[in-house]
XYZ file of C-alpha atoms in Angstrom:
604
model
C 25.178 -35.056 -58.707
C 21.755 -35.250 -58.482
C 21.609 -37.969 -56.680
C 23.845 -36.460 -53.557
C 22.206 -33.304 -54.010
C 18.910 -35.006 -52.916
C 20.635 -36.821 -50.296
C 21.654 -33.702 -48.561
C 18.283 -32.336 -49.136
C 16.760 -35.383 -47.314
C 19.357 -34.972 -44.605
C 18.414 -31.326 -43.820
C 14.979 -32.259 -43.294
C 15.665 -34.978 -41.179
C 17.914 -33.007 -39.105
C 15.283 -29.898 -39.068
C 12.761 -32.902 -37.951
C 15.246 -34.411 -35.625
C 16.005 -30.952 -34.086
C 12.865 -30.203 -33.727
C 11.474 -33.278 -31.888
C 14.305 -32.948 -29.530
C 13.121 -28.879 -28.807
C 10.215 -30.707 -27.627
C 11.226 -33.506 -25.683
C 13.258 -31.515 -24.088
C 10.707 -28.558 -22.903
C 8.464 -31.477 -22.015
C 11.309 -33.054 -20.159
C 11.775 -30.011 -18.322
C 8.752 -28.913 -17.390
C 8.315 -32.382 -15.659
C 11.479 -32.247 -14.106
C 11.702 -28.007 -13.247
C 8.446 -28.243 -11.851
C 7.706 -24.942 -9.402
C 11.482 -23.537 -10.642
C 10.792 -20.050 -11.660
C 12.904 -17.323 -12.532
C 10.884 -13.706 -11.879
C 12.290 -11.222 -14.133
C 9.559 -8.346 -14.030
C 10.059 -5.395 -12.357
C 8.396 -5.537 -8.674
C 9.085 -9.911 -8.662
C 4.682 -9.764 -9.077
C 4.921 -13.653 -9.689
C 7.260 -14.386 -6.271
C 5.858 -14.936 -3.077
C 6.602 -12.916 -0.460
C 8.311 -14.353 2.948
C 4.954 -13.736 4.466
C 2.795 -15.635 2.155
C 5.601 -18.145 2.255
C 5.394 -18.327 6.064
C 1.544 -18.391 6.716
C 1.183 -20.756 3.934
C 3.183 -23.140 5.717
C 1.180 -22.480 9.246
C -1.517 -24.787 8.999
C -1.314 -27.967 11.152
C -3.869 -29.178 9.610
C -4.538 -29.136 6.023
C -6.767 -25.971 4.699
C -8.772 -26.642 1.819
C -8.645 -23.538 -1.179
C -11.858 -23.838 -3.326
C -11.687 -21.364 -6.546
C -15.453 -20.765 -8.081
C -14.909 -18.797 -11.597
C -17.932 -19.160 -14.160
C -15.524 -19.698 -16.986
C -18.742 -20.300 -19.451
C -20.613 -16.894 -18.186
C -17.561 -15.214 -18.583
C -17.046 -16.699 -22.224
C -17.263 -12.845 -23.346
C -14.878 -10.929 -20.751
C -11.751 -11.412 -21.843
C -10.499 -9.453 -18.938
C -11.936 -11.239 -16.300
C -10.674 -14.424 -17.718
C -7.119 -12.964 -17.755
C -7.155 -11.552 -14.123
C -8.682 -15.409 -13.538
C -5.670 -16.802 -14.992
C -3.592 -14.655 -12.406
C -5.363 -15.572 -9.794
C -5.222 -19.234 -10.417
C -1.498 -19.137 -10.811
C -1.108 -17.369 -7.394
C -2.992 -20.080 -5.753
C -1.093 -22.816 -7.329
C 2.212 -21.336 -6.917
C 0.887 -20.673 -2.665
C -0.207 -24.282 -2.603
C 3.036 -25.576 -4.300
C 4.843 -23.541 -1.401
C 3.009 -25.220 1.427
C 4.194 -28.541 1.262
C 0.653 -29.872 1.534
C -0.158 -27.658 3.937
C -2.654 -26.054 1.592
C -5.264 -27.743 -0.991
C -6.220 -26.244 -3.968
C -9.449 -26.513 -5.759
C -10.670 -24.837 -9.306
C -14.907 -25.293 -10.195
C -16.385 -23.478 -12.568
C -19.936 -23.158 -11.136
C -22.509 -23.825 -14.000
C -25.799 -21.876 -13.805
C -28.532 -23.765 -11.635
C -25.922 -26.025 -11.191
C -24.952 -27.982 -7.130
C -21.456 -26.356 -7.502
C -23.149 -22.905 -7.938
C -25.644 -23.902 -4.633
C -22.372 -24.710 -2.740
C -20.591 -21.080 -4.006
C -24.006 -18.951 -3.081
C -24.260 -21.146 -0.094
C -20.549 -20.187 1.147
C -21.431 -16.551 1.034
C -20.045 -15.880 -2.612
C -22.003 -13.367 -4.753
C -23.176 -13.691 -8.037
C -22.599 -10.574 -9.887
C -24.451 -9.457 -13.046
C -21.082 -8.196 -15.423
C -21.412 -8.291 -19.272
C -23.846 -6.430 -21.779
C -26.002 -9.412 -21.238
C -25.846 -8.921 -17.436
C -25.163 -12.488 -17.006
C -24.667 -13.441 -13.607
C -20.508 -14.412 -12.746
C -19.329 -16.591 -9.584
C -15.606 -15.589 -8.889
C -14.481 -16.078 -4.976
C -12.551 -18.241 -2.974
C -13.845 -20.019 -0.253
C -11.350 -21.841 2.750
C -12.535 -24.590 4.911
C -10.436 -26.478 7.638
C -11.668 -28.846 10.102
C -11.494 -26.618 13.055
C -11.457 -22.948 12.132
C -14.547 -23.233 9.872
C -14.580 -21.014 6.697
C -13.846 -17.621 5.675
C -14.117 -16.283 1.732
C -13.695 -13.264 -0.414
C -16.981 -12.769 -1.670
C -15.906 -11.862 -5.394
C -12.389 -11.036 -6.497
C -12.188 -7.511 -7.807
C -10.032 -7.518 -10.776
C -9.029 -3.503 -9.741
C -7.707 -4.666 -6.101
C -4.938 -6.610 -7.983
C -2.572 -5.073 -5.839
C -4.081 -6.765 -2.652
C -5.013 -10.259 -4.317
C -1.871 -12.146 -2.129
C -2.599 -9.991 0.351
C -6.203 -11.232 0.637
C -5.207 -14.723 0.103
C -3.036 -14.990 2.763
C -5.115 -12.992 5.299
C -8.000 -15.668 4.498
C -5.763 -18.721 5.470
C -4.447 -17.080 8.005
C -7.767 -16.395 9.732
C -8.263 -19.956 9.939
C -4.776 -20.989 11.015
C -5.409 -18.291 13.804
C -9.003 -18.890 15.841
C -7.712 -16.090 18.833
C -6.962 -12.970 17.290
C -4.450 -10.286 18.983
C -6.739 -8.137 21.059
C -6.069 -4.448 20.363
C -7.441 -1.876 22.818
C -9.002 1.299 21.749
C -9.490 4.943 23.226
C -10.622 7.336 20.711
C -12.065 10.796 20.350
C -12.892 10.212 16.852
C -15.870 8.292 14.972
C -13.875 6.028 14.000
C -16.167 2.699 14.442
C -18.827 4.950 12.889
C -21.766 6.198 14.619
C -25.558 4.732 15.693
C -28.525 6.248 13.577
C -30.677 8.194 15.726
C -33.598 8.962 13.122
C -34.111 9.891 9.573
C -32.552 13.170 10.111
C -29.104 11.305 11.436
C -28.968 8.498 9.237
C -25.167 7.567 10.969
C -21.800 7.086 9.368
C -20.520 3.822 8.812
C -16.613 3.193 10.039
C -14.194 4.285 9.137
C -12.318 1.481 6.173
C -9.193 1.145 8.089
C -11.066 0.128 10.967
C -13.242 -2.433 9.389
C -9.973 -4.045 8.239
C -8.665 -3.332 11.508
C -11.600 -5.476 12.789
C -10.888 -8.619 10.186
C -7.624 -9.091 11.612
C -7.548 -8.038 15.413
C -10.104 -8.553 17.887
C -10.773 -4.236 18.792
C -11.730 -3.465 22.530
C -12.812 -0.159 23.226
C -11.846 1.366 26.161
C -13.515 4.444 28.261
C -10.561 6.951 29.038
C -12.909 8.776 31.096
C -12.879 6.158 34.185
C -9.740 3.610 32.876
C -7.586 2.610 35.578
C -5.744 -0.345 34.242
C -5.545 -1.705 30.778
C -6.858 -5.327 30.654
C -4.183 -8.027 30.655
C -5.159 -9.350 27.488
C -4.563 -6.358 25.310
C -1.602 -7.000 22.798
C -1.371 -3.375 21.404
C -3.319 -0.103 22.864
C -4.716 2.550 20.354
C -5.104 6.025 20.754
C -6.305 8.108 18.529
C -7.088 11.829 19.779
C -7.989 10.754 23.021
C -9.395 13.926 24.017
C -10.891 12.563 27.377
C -8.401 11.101 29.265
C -8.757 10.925 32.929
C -5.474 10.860 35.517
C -6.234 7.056 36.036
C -6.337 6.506 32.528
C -2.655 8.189 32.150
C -1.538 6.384 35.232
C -2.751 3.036 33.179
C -0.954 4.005 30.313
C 2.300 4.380 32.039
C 1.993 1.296 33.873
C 0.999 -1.068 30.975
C 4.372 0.122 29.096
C 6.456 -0.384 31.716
C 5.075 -3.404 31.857
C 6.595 -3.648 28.144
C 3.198 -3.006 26.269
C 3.012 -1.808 23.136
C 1.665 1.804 22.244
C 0.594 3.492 18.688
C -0.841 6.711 19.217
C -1.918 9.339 16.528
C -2.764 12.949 17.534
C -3.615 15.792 15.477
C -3.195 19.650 16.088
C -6.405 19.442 13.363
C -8.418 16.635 13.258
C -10.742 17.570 10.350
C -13.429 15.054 10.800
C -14.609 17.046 13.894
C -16.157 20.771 12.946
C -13.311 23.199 12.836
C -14.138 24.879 16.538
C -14.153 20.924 18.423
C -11.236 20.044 16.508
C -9.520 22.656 18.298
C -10.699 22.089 21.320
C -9.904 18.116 20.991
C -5.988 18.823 19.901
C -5.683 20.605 23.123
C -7.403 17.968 25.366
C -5.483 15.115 24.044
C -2.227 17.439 24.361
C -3.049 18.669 28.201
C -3.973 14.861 28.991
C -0.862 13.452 27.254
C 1.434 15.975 28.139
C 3.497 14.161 31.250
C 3.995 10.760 29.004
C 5.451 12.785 26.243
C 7.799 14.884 29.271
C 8.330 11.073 30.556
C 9.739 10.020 26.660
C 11.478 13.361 26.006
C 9.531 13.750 22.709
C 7.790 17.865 22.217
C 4.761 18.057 20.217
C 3.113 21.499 19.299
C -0.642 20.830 18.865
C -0.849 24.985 17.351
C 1.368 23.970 14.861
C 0.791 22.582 11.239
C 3.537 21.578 8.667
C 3.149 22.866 5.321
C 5.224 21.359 2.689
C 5.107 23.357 -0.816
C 7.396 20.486 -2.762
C 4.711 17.796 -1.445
C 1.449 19.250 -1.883
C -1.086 17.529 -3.033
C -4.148 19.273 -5.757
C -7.672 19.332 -4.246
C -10.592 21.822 -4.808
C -11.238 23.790 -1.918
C -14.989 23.543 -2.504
C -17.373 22.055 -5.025
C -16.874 22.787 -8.669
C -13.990 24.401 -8.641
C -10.667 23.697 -10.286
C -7.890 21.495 -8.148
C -5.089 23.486 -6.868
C -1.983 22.719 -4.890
C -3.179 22.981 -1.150
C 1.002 23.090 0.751
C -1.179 21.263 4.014
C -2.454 18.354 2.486
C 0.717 16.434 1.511
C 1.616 13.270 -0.452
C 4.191 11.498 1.042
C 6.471 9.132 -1.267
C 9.370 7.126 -0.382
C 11.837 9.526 -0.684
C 9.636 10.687 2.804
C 9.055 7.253 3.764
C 11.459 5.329 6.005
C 13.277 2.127 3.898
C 15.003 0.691 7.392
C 11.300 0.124 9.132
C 9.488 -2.525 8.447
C 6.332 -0.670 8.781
C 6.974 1.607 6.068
C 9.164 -0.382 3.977
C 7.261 -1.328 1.184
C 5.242 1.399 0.936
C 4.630 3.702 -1.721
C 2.692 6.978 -0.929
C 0.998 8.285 2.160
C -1.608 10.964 2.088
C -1.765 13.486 5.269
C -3.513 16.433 5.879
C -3.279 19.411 8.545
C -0.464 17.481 10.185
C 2.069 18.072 13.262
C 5.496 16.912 13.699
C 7.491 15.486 16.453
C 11.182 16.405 17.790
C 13.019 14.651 20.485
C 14.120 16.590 23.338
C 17.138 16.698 25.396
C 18.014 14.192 27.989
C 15.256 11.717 26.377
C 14.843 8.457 27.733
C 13.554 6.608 24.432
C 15.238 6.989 21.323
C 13.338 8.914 18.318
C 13.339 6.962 14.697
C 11.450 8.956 11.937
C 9.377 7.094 10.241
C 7.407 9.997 7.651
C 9.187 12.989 7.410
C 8.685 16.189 5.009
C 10.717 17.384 2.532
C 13.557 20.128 2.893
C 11.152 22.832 2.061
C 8.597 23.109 5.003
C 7.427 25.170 7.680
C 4.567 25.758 9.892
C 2.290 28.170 10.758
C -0.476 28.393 13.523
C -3.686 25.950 13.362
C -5.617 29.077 12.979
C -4.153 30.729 9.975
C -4.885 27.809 8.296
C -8.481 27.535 9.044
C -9.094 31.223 8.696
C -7.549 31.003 4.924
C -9.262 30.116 2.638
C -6.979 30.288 -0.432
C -4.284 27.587 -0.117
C -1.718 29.416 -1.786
C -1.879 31.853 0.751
C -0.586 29.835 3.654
C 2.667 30.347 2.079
C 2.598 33.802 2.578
C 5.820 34.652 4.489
C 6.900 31.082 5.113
C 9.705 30.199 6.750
C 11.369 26.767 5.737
C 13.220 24.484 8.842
C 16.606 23.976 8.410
C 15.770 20.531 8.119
C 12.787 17.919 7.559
C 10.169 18.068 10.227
C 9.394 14.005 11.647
C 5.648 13.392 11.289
C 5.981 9.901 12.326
C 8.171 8.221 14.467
C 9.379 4.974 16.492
C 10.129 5.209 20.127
C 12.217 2.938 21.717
C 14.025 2.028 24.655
C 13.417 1.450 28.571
C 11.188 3.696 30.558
C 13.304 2.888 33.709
C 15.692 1.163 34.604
C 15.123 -2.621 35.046
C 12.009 -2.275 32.912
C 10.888 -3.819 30.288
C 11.546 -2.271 26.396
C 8.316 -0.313 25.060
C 7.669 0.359 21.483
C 5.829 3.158 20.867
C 4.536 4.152 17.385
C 3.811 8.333 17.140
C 1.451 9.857 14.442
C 1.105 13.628 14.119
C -2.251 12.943 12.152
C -5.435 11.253 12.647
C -7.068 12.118 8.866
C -4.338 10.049 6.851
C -6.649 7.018 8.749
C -10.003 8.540 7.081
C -11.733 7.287 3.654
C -11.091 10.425 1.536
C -7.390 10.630 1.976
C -6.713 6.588 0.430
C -9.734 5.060 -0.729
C -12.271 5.407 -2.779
C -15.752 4.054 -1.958
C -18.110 2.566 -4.793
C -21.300 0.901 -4.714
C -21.552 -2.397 -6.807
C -24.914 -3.969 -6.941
C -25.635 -3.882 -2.951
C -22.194 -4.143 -2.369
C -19.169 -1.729 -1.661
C -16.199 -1.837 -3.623
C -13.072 -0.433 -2.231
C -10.050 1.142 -4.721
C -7.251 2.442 -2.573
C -5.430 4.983 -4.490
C -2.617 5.497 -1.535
C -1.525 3.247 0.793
C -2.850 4.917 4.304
C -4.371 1.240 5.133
C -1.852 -0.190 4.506
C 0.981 1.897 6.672
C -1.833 1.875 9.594
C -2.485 -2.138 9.794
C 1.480 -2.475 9.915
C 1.687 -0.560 12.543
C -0.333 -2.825 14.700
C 0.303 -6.091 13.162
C 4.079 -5.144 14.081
C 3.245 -3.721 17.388
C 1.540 -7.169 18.003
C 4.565 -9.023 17.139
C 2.367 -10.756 14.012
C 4.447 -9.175 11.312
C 3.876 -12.503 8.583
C 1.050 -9.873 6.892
C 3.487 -6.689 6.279
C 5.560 -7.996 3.649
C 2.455 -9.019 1.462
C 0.119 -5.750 1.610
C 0.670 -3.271 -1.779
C 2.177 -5.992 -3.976
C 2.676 -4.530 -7.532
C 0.016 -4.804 -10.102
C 0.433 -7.938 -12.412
C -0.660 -6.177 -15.440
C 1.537 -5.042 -18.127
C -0.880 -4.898 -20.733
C 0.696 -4.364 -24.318
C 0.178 -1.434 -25.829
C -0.957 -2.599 -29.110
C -3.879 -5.055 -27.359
C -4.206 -1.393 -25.753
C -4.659 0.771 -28.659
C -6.575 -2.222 -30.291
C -9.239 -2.198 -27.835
C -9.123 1.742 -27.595
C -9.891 1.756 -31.308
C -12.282 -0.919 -31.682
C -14.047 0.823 -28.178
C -14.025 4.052 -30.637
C -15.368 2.255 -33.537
C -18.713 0.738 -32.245
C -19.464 3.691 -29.191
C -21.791 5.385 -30.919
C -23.536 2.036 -32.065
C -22.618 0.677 -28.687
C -24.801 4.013 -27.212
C -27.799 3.964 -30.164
C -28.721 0.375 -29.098
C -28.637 0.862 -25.577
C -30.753 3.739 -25.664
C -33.026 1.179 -27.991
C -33.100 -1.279 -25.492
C -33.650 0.654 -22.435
C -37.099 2.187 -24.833
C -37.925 -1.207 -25.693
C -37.953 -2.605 -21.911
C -39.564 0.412 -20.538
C -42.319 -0.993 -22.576
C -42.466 -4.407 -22.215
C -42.486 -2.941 -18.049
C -45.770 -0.552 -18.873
C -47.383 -3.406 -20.547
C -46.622 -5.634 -17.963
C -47.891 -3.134 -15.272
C -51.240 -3.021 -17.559
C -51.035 -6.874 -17.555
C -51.089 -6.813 -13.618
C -53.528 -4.213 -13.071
C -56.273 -6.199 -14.718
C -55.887 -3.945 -17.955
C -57.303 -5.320 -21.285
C -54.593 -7.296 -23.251
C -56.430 -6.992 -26.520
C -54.370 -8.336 -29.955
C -53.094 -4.435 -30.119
C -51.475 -5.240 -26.651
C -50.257 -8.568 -27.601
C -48.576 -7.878 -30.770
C -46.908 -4.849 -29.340
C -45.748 -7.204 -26.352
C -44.085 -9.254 -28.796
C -42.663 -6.836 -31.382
C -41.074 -4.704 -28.392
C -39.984 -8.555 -27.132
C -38.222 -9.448 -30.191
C -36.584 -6.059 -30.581
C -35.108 -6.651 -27.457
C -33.934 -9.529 -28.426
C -32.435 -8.505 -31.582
C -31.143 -5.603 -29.816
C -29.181 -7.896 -27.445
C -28.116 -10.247 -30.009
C -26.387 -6.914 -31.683
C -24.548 -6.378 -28.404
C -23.507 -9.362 -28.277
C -22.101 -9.601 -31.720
C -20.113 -6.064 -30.588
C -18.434 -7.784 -27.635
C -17.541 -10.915 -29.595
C -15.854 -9.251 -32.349
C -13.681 -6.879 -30.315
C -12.727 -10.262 -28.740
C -12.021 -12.248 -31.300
C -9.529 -9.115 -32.624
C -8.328 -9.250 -29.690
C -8.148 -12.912 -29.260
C -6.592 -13.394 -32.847
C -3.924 -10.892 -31.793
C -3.204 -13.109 -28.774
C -2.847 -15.770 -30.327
C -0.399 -14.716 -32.671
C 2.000 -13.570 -30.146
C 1.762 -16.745 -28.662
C 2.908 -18.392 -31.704
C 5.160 -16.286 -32.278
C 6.656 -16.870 -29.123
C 6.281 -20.400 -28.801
C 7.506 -20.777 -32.424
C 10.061 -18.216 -32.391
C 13.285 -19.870 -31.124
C 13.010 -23.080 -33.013
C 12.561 -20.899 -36.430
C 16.120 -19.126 -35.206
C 17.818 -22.381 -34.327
C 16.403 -23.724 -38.335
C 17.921 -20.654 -39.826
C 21.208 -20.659 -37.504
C 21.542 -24.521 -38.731
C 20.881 -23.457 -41.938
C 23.390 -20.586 -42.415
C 25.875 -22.679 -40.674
C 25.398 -25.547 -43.390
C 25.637 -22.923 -46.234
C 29.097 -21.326 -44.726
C 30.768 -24.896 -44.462
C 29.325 -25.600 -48.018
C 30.787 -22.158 -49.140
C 33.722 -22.922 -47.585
C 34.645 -26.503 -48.784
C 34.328 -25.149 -52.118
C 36.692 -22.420 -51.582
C 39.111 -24.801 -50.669
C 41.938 -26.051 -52.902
């Protein structure tokens, strides 16, 4: 009995042996064989490509070369950079897979003082100080073909995740496209920012969505003032308050969409980039000079007339230091106001507007009217001037009277100016300050650079507008992808706690080490002033030297601690996971044998 007993035994781990072999073989197998089959199962598909990506990646006739520079070794300690470089390898590999050979993929790790790290700073990448230690990181991409040239992104900014296959694909296709659409521009506003004229008008820089604007499109400003026919190269014209528009300038507007040109105008009844007095006087300029095209399209505009919306508004403090409150005309659009049957405002989230005017079609109109941003249920409007002269925002709802429906603050146009004629498409905006920084981005200097964090997606609606105006729609499915990260909550509260646990050691030793190089910086300035540098000097040069050091080495210790929890936690998910399904197939195989053991000896 024994003796078969020991046989079974033997069996069982043979088969557990045997089964798991085969586990292996066979995800080895697969992985050869499945190779770029992926099933996406999170929530907003973050690891598929869209049909845009797809598209441009295939573009190239001639092969463009990808070159990825991440200092893996300097970023030995930043555990979150190395994650978001995982991410951003996989994207590349999964856009190079898609090409068909169409795009080349390269990853170097650019070692300090090293040729690769020559090449990287010589390709206009930047080499960042990040870490306690403030060692310097090389993360960009760089794209080369043999006609184009090269374009980059500088360093890739772990909190514009949302934009990363945005960015990728607008880099390849800049160098798949040497002509870029030429978009003409008449505008009222500083939009392309303004000259300094001394140190008491330093100037203004432009505006963000116009410096994108300006990567993708080649802009052409135009003088409304003495216009008389728009150039024949112009893809897409741009108005934005055109508050000096001459009759020639109309007649050239008319003319080039008859002509089947494309149009995207936004005007505001209160532009608030201009003092409150010009803004005023600008809505009614732009309205006199645009008045007959609007008659001509059968679309009414009121520029005395702002929507307030009391479901949509957004908090902001009306003045320094104070407390945010709801302010009913500065809205936040989401996409139960956003239109999900236009492209242009498809997959978008949020919109930010302020002070805006809405739009209604008229009898008898020529074009048809498609909203595009619309309020909610619960608005109104009241004059331009009660809102400037009130201060309180609550106020302006004071004896408001809601529309019996939802007021259109955006809108398509459509349709044949005349008959015979060819079919304009005209893009209306009752706003120009959703296109200004401080209603989508914020603006943050980064060691002589300027980081951008969009916390709405104003860019994003505006560039759609013209990329589908100028018939290159490839980039609109790509722009406000989903975040990739999902961290888990327990790596969260890990590093919350562990964050907790060494702050106040964290903050001691910095406040040590700033001390200790503010000296080794006044003996140094002693040093080059021709000061004495007695043995008093000398050994306080070195004690302050090696406290530095040991201060750093402290830090360092910090960081690579809270890592390697981290790390260790990692890791045993991973094994968990990896480890998980063979343990349940063991256990399945071995209740299995135990319930036809049980059973043959229940038998008769």
């Amino acid at each position: 009995m024994r003796v078969v007993a020991s046989t079974r035994v033997l069996r069982l781990v043979l088969a557990l042996l045997a089964l798991a072999v085969l586990y292996v073989a066979v995800v080895q197998i697969g992985t050869r064989l499945l190779d770029g089959v992926q099933i996406d199962l999170t929530q907003d598909h973050i690891y598929t490509l869209a049909p845009g990506t797809r598209d441009i990646a295939r573009s190239p006739r001639e092969p463009v070369q990808l070159t990825l520079y991440f200092s893996r070794h300097s970023a030995r300690d930043l555990p979150q950079l190395r994650a978001y470089a995982q991410r951003v390898q996989t994207l590349l590999r999964e856009v190079a897979r898609v090409s068909q050979g169409s795009v080349r993929l390269a990853l170097v790790d650019p070692r300090p003082y090293s040729a690769a790290e020559d090449r990287a700073l010589a390709a206009g990448l930047s080499a960042l100080p990040v870490g306690p230690e403030g060692q310097r990181v090389i993360f960009g991409l760089v794209g080369t073909n043999a006609t184009t040239g090269i374009a980059d992104i500088p360093f890739l900014q772990p909190d514009k995740e949302a934009f990363l296959e945005y960015d990728v694909a607008r880099l390849i296709h800049e160098l798949v496209t040497p002509q870029r659409p030429v978009v003409g521009l008449i505008s009222g506003l500083p939009v392309e920012g303004e000259p300094a004229t001394g140190m008491a008008a330093p100037g203004l820089p432009p505006w963000t969505t116009f410096q994108q604007l300006g990567q993708l499109f080649r802009v052409q400003p135009l003088d409304g003032r003495t216009l008389t026919a728009i150039p024949a190269d112009v893809r897409v014209l741009l108005l934005v308050q055109p508050d000096m528009l001459g009759a020639g300038a109309v007649q050239a507007i008319r003319a080039f969409l008859l002509r089947g040109g494309h149009l995207a105008l936004f005007i505001d009844p209160d532009p608030e980039t201009l003092p409150p007095a010009q803004a005023v006087a600008s809505a009614q300029a732009s309205w006199r000079a645009l008045r007959p095209l609007f008659a001509e399209w059968g679309v009414s505009f009121d520029p005395d007339r702002v929507v307030l919306d009391p479901t949509l508004a957004r908090s902001v403090s009306p003045q320094a230091g104070a407390a945010p409150e709801p302010d009913p005309a500065v809205l936040g659009l989401g996409r139960a106001e956003l239109s999900h049957d236009d492209v242009i405002t498809a997959g978008l989230r949020s919109i930010n507007v302020s002070t805006i005017g809405s739009f209604e079609q008229t009898e008898h109109a020529r074009l048809r009217l498609v909203p595009l941003l619309q309020s909610s249920g619960d608005a109104g409007n009241v004059s331009v001037q009660r809102v400037l002269d009130t201060p309180d925002p609550q106020a302006l709802l004071d004896n408001l009277r809601p529309a019996r429906g939802r007021y259109v603050l955006a809108a398509r146009l459509t349709g044949a100016l005349a008959p015979g004629a060819q079919q304009a498409d005209i893009v209306l905006v009752a706003d120009t300050d959703l296109l200004s920084d401080r209603l989508w981005v914020q603006l943050l200097p980064f060691f002589g650079q300027t980081l951008t964090s969009p916390f709405a997606n104003n860019g994003d609606f505006f560039l759609n507008v013209i990329d589908n105006l100028s018939g290159s729609s490839a980039l609109i499915s790509i722009r406000g992808r989903a975040v990739a990260a999902r961290p888990f909550t327990r790596l969260r509260a890990l590093r919350a706690e562990a964050e907790q646990a060494f702050r106040e050691r964290r903050l001691a030793l910095q406040q040590q080490l700033d001390a200790a190089e503010q000296r080794l910086l006044e003996i140094e300035q002693v040093r080059s002033a021709g000061g004495t540098s007695d043995r008093l000097h000398e050994a306080e040069y070195h004690a302050a030297s090696e406290k530095r050091r040991d201060i750093r080495n402290e830090l360092r210790r910090i960081e690579r601690h809270l890592d390697t929890r981290i790390l260790s936690l990692q890791w045993r998910i991973e094994t968990l996971d990896i480890f998980l399904l063979p343990a349940l197939i063991a256990v399945f195989g071995l209740l299995l044998m135990a319930w036809r053991r049980w059973r043959g000896s229940a038998t008769p």
